[in-house]
Coordinates of C-alpha atoms in Angstrom, one line a residue:
A1 CA 92.3 -3.4 -31.6
R2 CA 94.8 -3.7 -28.5
V3 CA 94.7 -0.1 -27.6
R4 CA 90.9 -0.6 -27.7
E5 CA 91.3 -3.6 -25.3
A6 CA 93.4 -1.9 -22.9
V7 CA 91.1 1.2 -22.5
H8 CA 88.3 -1.0 -22.3
A9 CA 90.0 -3.0 -19.5
S10 CA 90.6 0.0 -17.4
M11 CA 87.2 1.3 -17.6
P12 CA 84.9 0.2 -15.0
R13 CA 81.9 -1.7 -15.8
V14 CA 78.7 -0.9 -13.7
V15 CA 76.2 -3.6 -13.4
T16 CA 72.9 -4.0 -11.3
E17 CA 72.0 -7.1 -9.7
A18 CA 68.4 -8.3 -8.6
I19 CA 67.7 -10.3 -5.0
I20 CA 64.2 -11.7 -5.9
L21 CA 62.7 -13.1 -2.7
Q22 CA 59.7 -15.3 -3.1
Q23 CA 58.3 -17.5 -0.4
G24 CA 61.7 -17.1 1.5
K25 CA 63.4 -18.7 -1.9
V26 CA 66.2 -16.7 -3.9
L27 CA 65.8 -16.7 -8.0
L28 CA 68.6 -17.7 -9.4
V29 CA 69.2 -17.7 -13.0
K30 CA 71.8 -19.4 -15.2
G31 CA 73.5 -17.5 -18.3
S32 CA 73.4 -18.2 -21.7
R33 CA 76.2 -16.6 -23.0
G34 CA 78.6 -13.7 -22.2
F35 CA 80.4 -13.8 -18.6
T36 CA 77.7 -15.8 -16.9
E37 CA 77.4 -18.6 -19.6
G38 CA 76.8 -22.0 -17.6
R39 CA 76.9 -20.2 -14.4
W40 CA 74.4 -19.4 -11.6
T41 CA 74.1 -15.8 -10.9
L42 CA 71.7 -13.3 -9.9
P43 CA 69.3 -11.7 -12.7
G44 CA 70.8 -8.3 -13.8
G45 CA 72.9 -6.9 -16.0
F46 CA 75.1 -4.1 -17.3
V47 CA 73.7 -0.4 -17.3
R48 CA 73.9 1.3 -20.6
F49 CA 74.9 4.8 -21.2
G50 CA 72.4 7.3 -19.7
E51 CA 70.7 4.7 -17.5
S52 CA 70.6 4.9 -13.6
P53 CA 71.0 1.4 -12.3
E54 CA 67.3 1.4 -11.3
E55 CA 66.5 1.9 -14.9
G56 CA 68.9 -0.6 -15.9
L57 CA 68.0 -3.2 -13.8
R58 CA 63.9 -2.9 -14.8
R59 CA 64.9 -3.1 -18.2
E60 CA 67.5 -6.1 -17.7
L61 CA 64.6 -7.9 -15.8
K62 CA 62.3 -7.3 -18.7
E63 CA 64.4 -8.3 -21.3
E64 CA 66.1 -11.4 -19.2
L65 CA 62.5 -13.0 -17.2
G66 CA 59.9 -10.9 -19.2
V67 CA 58.9 -9.8 -15.7
Q68 CA 57.7 -6.2 -14.4
V69 CA 59.4 -4.6 -11.3
S70 CA 57.1 -2.8 -8.9
E71 CA 59.8 -2.0 -6.4
L72 CA 63.3 -1.8 -5.7
L73 CA 65.3 -1.4 -2.6
L74 CA 69.1 -0.5 -2.6
V75 CA 70.7 -3.1 -0.4
S76 CA 74.4 -2.6 -1.2
I77 CA 77.1 -1.3 -3.6
R78 CA 80.4 -3.4 -4.0
S79 CA 83.6 -3.0 -6.6
K80 CA 85.7 -5.7 -7.3
I81 CA 88.2 -6.9 -10.1
G82 CA 86.9 -10.0 -11.4
A83 CA 89.0 -13.0 -10.8
R84 CA 88.4 -14.6 -14.3
S85 CA 88.0 -11.3 -16.5
R86 CA 90.6 -8.6 -14.7
L87 CA 87.9 -6.1 -15.0
H88 CA 86.9 -3.7 -12.6
W89 CA 83.2 -4.0 -11.7
T90 CA 80.9 -1.7 -9.6
M91 CA 77.7 -3.5 -8.8
F92 CA 74.5 -2.2 -7.5
F93 CA 72.3 -5.1 -5.4
Y94 CA 68.5 -4.4 -5.4
R95 CA 65.8 -6.3 -3.3
A96 CA 63.2 -6.3 -6.1
T97 CA 59.9 -7.4 -6.1
I98 CA 58.4 -8.8 -9.6
S99 CA 54.9 -9.5 -11.2
G100 CA 53.8 -11.6 -13.9
P101 CA 55.1 -15.1 -14.5
I102 CA 58.7 -15.8 -15.6
R103 CA 59.3 -15.8 -19.0
P104 CA 63.4 -16.5 -19.3
H105 CA 64.6 -15.3 -22.8
A106 CA 66.3 -18.1 -24.1
D107 CA 69.1 -16.2 -25.4
E108 CA 70.1 -14.9 -22.4
I109 CA 68.8 -17.2 -19.7
S110 CA 69.1 -20.8 -20.1
A111 CA 67.7 -21.8 -16.2
F112 CA 66.0 -20.4 -13.2
C113 CA 65.4 -21.6 -9.7
F114 CA 64.3 -20.5 -6.3
L115 CA 66.3 -22.0 -3.4
P116 CA 66.7 -21.2 0.3
P117 CA 69.4 -18.3 1.1
E118 CA 72.1 -20.9 2.2
D119 CA 71.7 -23.4 -0.9
A120 CA 71.7 -20.0 -3.4
V121 CA 75.3 -18.5 -1.5
S122 CA 76.6 -22.0 -2.2
R123 CA 75.3 -22.1 -5.9
L124 CA 76.5 -18.9 -6.8
D125 CA 80.1 -18.6 -8.9
D126 CA 80.5 -15.1 -7.8
P127 CA 82.0 -14.4 -4.2
T128 CA 80.7 -10.6 -4.3
M129 CA 77.2 -12.1 -4.7
Q130 CA 77.8 -14.8 -2.0
D131 CA 78.9 -12.3 0.6
V132 CA 75.9 -9.8 -0.2
L133 CA 73.4 -12.9 -0.1
H134 CA 75.0 -14.4 2.7
T135 CA 74.7 -10.6 4.9
L136 CA 71.2 -10.4 3.8
A137 CA 70.4 -13.8 4.9
S138 CA 72.5 -13.7 8.6
P139 CA 70.2 -12.6 11.5
R140 CA 70.7 -8.9 12.8
C141 CA 71.0 -8.2 16.3

């Protein structure tokens, strides 16, 4: 068991995250289990073996929120060592356009809300997600 834990701890985890904007507000979700339990985060999750990050995000948004994705635009790729998990994360961030009503799956998502970008940044628990949102919300020259 310890060897398996050591191997898993040394392997990067690939995740894909959605930045969904509606009427100038960002969608945040609160996880029901796992790494995001009780924490506000961007919707998304793990990329499965054989999936592209885009395929993984489309699947995750369908599973977690019951929505279809009509458009994805890659906005950032980040890498970090998790402060709590100590795992290596490679994170793909996409602007996503969705269709259909949001129907969160209770096993995955306990709540969701749309917030102005600056409020979303302060509500997020993850500094990497905060930085990506802050960068997107900042005026450009």
